[in-house]
PDB file of C-alpha atoms in Angstrom:
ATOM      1  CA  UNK X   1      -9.593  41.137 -44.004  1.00  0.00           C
ATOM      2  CA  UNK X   2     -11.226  38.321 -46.210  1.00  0.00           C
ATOM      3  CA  UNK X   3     -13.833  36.912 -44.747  1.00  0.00           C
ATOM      4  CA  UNK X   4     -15.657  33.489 -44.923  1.00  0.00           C
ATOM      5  CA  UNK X   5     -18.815  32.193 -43.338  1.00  0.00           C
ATOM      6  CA  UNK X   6     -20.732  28.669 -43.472  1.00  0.00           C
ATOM      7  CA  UNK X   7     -24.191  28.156 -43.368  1.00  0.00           C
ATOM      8  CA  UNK X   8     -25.977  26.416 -41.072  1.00  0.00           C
ATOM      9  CA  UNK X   9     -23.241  26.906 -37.864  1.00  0.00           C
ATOM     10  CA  UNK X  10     -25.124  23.883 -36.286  1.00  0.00           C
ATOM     11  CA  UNK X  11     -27.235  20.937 -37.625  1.00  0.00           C
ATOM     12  CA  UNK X  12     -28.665  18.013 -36.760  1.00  0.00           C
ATOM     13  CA  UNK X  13     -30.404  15.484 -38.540  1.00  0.00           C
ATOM     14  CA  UNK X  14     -31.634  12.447 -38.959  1.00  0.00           C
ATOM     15  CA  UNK X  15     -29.994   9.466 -40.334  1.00  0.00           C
ATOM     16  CA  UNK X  16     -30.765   8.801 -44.143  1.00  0.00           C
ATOM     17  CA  UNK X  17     -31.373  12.250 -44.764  1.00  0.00           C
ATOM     18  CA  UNK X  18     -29.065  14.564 -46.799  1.00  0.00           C
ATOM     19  CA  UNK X  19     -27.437  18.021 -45.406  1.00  0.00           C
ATOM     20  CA  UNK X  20     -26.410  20.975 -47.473  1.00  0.00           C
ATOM     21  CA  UNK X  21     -23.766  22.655 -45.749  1.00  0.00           C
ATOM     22  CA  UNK X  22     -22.807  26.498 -47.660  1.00  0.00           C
ATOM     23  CA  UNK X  23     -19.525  28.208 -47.686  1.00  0.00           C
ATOM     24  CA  UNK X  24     -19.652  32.032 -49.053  1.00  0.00           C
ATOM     25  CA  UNK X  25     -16.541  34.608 -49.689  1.00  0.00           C
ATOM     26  CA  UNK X  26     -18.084  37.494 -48.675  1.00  0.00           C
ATOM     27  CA  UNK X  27     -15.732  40.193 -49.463  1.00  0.00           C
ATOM     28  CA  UNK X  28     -13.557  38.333 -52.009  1.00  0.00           C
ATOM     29  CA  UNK X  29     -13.681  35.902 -55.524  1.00  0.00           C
ATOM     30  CA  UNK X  30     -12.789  32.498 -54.255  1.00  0.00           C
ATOM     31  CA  UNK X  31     -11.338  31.156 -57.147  1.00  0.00           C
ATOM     32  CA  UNK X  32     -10.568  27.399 -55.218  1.00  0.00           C
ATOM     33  CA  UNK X  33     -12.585  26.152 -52.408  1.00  0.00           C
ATOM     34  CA  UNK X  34     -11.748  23.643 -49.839  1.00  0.00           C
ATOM     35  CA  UNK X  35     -13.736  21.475 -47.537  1.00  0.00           C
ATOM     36  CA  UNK X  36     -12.062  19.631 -44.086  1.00  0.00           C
ATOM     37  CA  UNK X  37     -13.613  17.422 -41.588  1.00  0.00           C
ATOM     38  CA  UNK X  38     -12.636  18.095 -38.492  1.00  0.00           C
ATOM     39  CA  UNK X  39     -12.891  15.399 -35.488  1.00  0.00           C
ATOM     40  CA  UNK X  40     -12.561  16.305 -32.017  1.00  0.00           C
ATOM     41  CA  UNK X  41      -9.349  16.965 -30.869  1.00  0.00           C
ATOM     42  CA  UNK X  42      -7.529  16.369 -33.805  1.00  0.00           C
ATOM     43  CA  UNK X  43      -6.788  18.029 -37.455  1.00  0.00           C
ATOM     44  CA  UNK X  44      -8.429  19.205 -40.165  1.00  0.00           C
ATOM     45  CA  UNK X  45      -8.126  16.352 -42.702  1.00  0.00           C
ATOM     46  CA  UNK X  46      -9.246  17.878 -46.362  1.00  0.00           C
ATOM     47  CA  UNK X  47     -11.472  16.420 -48.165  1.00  0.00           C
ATOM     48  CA  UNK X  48     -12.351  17.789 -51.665  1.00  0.00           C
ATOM     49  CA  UNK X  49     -10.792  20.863 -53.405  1.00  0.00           C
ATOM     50  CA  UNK X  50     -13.035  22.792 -55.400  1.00  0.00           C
ATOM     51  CA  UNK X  51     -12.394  25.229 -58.080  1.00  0.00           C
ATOM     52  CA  UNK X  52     -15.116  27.436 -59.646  1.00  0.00           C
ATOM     53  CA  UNK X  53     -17.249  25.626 -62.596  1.00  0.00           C
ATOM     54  CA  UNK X  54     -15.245  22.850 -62.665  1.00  0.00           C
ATOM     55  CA  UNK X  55     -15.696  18.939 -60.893  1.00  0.00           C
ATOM     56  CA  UNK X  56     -14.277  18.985 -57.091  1.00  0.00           C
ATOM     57  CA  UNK X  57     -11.234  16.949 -56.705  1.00  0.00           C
ATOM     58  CA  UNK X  58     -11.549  14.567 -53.633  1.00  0.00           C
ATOM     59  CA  UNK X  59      -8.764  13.137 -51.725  1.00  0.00           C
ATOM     60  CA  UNK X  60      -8.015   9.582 -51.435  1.00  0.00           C
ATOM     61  CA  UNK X  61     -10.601   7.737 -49.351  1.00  0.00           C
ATOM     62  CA  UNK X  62     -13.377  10.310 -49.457  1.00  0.00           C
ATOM     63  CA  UNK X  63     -16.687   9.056 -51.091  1.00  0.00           C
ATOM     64  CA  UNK X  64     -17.684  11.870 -53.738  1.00  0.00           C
ATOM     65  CA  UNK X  65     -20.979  10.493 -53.691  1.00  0.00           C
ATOM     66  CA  UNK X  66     -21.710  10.800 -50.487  1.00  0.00           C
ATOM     67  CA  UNK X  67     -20.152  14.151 -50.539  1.00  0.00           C
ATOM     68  CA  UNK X  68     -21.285  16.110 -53.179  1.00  0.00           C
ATOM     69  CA  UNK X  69     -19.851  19.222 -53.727  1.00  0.00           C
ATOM     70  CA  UNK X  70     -21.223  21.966 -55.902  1.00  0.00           C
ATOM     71  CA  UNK X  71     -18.834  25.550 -56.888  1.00  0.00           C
ATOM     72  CA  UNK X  72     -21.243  27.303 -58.783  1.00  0.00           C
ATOM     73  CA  UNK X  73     -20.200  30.918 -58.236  1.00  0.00           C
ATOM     74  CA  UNK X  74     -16.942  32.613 -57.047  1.00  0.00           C
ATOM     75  CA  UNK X  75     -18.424  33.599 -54.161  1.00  0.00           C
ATOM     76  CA  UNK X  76     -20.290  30.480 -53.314  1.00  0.00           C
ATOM     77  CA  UNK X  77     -19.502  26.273 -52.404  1.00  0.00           C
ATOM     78  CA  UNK X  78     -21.860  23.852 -51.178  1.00  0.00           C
ATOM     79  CA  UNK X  79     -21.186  20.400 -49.803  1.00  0.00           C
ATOM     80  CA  UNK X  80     -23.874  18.270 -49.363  1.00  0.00           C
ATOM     81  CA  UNK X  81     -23.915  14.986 -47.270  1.00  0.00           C
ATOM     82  CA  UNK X  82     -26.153  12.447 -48.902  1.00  0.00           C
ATOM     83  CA  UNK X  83     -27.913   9.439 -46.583  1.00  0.00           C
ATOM     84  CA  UNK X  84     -26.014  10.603 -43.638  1.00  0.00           C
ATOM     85  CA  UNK X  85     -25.328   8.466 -40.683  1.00  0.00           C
ATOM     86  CA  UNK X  86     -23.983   9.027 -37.594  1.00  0.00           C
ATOM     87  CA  UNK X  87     -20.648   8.264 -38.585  1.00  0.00           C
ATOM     88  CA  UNK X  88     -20.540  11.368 -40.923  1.00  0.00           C
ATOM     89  CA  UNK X  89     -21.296  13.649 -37.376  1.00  0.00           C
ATOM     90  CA  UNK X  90     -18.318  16.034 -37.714  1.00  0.00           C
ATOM     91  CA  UNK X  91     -16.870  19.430 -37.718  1.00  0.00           C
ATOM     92  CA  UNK X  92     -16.666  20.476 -41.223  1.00  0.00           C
ATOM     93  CA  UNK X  93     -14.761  23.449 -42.181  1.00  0.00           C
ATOM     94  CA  UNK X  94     -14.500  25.656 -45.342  1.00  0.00           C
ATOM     95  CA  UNK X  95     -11.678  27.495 -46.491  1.00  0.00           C
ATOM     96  CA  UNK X  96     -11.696  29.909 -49.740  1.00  0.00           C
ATOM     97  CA  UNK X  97      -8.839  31.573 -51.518  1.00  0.00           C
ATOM     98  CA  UNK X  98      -8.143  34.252 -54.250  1.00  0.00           C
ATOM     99  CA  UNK X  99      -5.134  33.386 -55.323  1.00  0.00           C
ATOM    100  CA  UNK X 100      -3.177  35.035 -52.575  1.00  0.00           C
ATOM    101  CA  UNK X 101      -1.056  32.175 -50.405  1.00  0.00           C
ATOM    102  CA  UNK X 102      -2.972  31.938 -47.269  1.00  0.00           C
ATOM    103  CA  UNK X 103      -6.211  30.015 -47.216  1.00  0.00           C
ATOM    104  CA  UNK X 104      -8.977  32.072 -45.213  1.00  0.00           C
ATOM    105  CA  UNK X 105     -11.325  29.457 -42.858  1.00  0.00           C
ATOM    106  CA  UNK X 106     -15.263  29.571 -42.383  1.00  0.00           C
ATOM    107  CA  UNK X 107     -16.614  29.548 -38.890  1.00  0.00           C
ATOM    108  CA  UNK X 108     -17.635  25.735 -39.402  1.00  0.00           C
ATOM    109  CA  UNK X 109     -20.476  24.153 -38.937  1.00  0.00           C
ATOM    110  CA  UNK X 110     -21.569  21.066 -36.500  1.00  0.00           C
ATOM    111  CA  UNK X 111     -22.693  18.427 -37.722  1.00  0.00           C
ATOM    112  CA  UNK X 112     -24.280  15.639 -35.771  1.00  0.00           C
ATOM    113  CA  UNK X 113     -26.202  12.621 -37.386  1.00  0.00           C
ATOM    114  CA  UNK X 114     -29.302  10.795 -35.055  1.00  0.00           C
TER     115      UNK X 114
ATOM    116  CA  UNK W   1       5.869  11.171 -47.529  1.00  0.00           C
ATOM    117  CA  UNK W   2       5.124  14.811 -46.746  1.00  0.00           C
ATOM    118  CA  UNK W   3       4.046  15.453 -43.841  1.00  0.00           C
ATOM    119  CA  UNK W   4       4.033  18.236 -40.959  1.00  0.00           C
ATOM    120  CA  UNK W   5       4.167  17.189 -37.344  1.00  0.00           C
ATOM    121  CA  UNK W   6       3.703  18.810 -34.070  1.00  0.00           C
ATOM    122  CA  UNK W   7       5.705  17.259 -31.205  1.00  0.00           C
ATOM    123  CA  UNK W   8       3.459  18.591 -28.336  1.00  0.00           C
ATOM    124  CA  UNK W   9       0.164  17.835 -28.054  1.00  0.00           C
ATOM    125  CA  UNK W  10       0.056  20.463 -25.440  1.00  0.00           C
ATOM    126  CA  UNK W  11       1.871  23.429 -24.439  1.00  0.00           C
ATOM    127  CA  UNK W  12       1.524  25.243 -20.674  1.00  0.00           C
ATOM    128  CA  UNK W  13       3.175  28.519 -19.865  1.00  0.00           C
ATOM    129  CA  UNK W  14       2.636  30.990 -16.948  1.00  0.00           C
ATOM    130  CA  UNK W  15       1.068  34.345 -18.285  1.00  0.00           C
ATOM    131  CA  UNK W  16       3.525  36.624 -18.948  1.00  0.00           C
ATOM    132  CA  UNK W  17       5.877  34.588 -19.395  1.00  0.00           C
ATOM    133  CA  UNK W  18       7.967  33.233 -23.118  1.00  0.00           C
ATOM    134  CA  UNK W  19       6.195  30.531 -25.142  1.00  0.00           C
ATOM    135  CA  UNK W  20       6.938  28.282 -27.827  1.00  0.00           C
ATOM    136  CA  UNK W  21       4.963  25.768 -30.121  1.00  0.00           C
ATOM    137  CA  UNK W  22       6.900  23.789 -32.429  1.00  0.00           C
ATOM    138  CA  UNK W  23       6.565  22.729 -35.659  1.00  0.00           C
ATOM    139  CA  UNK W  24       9.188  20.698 -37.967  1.00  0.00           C
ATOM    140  CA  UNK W  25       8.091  19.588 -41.850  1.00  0.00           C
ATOM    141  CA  UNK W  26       9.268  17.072 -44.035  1.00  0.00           C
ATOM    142  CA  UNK W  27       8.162  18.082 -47.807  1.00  0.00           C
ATOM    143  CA  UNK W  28       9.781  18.351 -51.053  1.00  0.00           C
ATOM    144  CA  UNK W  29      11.463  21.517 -52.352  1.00  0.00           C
ATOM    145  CA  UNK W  30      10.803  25.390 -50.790  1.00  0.00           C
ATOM    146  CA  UNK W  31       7.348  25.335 -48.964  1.00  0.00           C
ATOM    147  CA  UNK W  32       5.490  27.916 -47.865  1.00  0.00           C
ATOM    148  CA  UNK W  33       4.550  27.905 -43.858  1.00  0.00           C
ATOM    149  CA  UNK W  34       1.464  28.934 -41.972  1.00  0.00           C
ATOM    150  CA  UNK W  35       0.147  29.145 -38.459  1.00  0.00           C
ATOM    151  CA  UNK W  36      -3.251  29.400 -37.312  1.00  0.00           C
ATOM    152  CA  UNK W  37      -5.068  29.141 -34.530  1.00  0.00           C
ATOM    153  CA  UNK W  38      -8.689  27.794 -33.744  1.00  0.00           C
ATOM    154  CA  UNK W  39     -10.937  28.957 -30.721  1.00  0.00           C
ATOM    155  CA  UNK W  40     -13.187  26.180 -29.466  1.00  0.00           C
ATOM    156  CA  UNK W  41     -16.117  25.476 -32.165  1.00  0.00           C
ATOM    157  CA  UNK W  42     -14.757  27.963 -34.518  1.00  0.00           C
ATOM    158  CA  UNK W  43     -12.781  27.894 -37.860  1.00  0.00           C
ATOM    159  CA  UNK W  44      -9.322  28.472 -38.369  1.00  0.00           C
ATOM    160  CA  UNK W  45      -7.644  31.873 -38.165  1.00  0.00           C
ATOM    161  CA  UNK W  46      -4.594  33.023 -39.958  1.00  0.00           C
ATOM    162  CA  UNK W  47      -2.361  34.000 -37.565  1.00  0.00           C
ATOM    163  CA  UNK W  48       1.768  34.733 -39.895  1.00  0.00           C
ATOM    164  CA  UNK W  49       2.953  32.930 -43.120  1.00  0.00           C
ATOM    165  CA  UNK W  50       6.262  32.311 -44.564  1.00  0.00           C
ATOM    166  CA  UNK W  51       6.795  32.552 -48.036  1.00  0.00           C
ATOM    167  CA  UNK W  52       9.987  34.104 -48.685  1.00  0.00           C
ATOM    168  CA  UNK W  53      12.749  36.818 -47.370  1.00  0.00           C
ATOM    169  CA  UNK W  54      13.641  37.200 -44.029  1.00  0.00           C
ATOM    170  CA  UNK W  55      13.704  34.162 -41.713  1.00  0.00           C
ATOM    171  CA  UNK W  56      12.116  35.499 -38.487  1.00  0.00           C
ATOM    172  CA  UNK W  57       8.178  36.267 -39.815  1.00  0.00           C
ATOM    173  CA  UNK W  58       5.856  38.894 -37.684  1.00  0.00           C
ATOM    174  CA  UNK W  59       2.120  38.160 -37.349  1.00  0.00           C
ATOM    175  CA  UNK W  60      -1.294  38.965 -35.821  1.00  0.00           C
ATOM    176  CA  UNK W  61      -1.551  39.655 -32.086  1.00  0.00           C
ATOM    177  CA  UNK W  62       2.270  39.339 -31.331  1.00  0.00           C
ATOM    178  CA  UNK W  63       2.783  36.037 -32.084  1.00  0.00           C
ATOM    179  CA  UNK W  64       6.209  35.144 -34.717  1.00  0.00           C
ATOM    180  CA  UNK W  65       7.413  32.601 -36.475  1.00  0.00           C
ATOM    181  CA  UNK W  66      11.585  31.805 -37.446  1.00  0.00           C
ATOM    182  CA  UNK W  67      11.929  29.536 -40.298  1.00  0.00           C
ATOM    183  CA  UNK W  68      14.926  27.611 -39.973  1.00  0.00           C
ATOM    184  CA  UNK W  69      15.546  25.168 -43.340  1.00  0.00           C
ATOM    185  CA  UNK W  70      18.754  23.571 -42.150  1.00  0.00           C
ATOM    186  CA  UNK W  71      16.033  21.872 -39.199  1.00  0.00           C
ATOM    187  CA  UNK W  72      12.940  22.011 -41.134  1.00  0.00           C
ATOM    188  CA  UNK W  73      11.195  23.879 -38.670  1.00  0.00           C
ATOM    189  CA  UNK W  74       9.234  26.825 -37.803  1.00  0.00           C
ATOM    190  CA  UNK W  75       8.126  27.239 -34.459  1.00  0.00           C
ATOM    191  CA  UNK W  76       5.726  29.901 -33.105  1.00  0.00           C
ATOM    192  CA  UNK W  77       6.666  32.442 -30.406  1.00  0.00           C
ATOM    193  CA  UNK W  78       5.494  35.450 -28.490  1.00  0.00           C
ATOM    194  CA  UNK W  79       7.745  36.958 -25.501  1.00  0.00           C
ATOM    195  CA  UNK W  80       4.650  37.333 -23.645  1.00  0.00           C
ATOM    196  CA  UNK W  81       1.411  34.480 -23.156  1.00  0.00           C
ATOM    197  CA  UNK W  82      -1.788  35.968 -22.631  1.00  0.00           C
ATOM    198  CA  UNK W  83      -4.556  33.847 -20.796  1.00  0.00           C
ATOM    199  CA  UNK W  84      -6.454  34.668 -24.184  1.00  0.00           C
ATOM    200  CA  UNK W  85      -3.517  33.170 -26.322  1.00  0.00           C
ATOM    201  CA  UNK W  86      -5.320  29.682 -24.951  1.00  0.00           C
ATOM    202  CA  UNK W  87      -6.599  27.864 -27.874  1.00  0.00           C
ATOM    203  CA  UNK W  88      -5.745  25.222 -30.107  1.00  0.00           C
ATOM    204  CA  UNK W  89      -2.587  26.080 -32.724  1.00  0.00           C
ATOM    205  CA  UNK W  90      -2.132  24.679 -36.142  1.00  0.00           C
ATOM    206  CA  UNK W  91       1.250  24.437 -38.375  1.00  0.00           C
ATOM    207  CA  UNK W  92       0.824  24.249 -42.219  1.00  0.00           C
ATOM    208  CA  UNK W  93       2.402  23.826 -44.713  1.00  0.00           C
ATOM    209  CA  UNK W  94       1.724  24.009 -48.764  1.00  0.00           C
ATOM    210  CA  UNK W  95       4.274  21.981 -50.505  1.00  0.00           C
ATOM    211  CA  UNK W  96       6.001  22.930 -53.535  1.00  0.00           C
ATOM    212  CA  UNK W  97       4.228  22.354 -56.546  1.00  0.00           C
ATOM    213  CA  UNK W  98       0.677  22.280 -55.059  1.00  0.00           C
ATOM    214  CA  UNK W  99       0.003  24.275 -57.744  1.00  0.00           C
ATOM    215  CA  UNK W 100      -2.774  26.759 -58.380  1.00  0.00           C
ATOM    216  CA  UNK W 101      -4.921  24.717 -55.990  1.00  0.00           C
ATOM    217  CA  UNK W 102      -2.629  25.665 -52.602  1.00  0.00           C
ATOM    218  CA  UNK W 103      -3.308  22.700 -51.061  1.00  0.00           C
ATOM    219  CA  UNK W 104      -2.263  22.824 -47.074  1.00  0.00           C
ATOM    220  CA  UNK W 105      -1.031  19.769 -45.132  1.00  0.00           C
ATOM    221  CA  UNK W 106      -1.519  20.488 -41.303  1.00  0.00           C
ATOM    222  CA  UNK W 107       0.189  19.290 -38.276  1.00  0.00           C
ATOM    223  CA  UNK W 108      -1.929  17.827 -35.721  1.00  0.00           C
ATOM    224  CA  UNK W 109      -2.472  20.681 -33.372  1.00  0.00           C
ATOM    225  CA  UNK W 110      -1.227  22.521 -30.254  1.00  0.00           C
ATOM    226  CA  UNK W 111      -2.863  23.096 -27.214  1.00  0.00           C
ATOM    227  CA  UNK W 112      -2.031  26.283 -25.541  1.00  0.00           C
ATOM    228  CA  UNK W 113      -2.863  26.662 -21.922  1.00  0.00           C
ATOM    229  CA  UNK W 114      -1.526  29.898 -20.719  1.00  0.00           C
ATOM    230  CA  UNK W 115      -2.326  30.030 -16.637  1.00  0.00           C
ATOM    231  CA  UNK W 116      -2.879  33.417 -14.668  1.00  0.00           C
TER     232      UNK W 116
END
């Protein structure tokens, strides 16, 4: 099956500083990307949809320059959190797909801002 | 607005026993239907998906699906819980004409608790 993994799985930083977070397809071409926030307890709301050398498309209320994400490759999607604070301490999740109808999730990674 | 909601915000069942977790949708023209499920600190797994056909959808690790349109809903099922069925379920949905992008719109999540 397709398979997805995020890089780190676990982070913490300090506040002000900025956090790359990486989403690979490892067995697949992600043509479209997507990146969720996850808080506990509750659902994934999605943030930015990203399709392969193109600009991400962020959903209403999310900052895209505080959340910078990158698509550079099929394979590969970045998010970075700029100046974070602890507000921004989250779950975030990556999903990838090929075209095919179901979305295929990353592990996600823990984020937690000092 | 569309939207996807999941009455229960937690589900308990004797192992061995019948379970349920519903899910009822309110979106625009034919959508397609997902369920996943998420394991503490993990991502999402796909779990069955509706797109088109036959109503009553099979998936991963016995678990299946009926889509019903007349009631906008499609609730989960296996005829037997496992203790390792416990974990946190998740309807979605991708409305019609989300386009090439597939955008999902999830519910807010199930919690399974199947007991010995």
């Amino acid at each position: 099956g397709a398979v997805v993994s995020q890089h780190p799985s676990r982070v913490i930083c300090k506040s002000g500083t900025s956090v790359k977070i990486e989403c690979r397809s490892l067995d697949f071409q992600a043509t479209t990307m997507f990146w969720y926030r996850q808080f506990p307890k509750q659902s994934l709301m999605l943030m930015a949809t990203s399709n392969e050398g193109s600009k991400a498309t962020y959903e209403q209320g999310v900052e895209k320059d505080k959340f910078l994400i990158n698509h550079a490759s099929l394979t590969l999607s970045t998010l970075t959190v700029t100046s974070a604070h602890p507000e921004d301490s989250s779950f975030y999740i990556c999903s990838a797909r090929s075209g095919a109808h179901e979305q295929f999730f990353g592990p996600g990674t823990r984020l937690t801002v000092l | 607005a569309q939207s996807v909601a999941q009455p229960e915000d937690q589900v308990n069942v004797a192992e061995g026993n019948p379970l349920t977790v519903k899910c009822t949708y309110s979106v625009s023209g034919n959508p397609y239907l997902f369920w996943y499920v998420q394991y503490p600190n993990r991502g999402l797994q796909f779990l069955l998906k509706y797109i088109t056909g036959d109503n009553l959808v099979k998936g991963s690790y016995g678990f299946e699906a009926e889509f019903n349109k007349s009631q906008t809903s499609f609730h989960l099922k296996k005829p037997s819980a496992l203790v390792s069925d416990s974990a946190l379920y998740f309807c979605a949905v991708r409305p019609h004409g989300s386009g090439n992008t597939g955008k999902l719109i999830f519910g807010q999540g199930t919690t399974l608790q199947v007991k010995p």
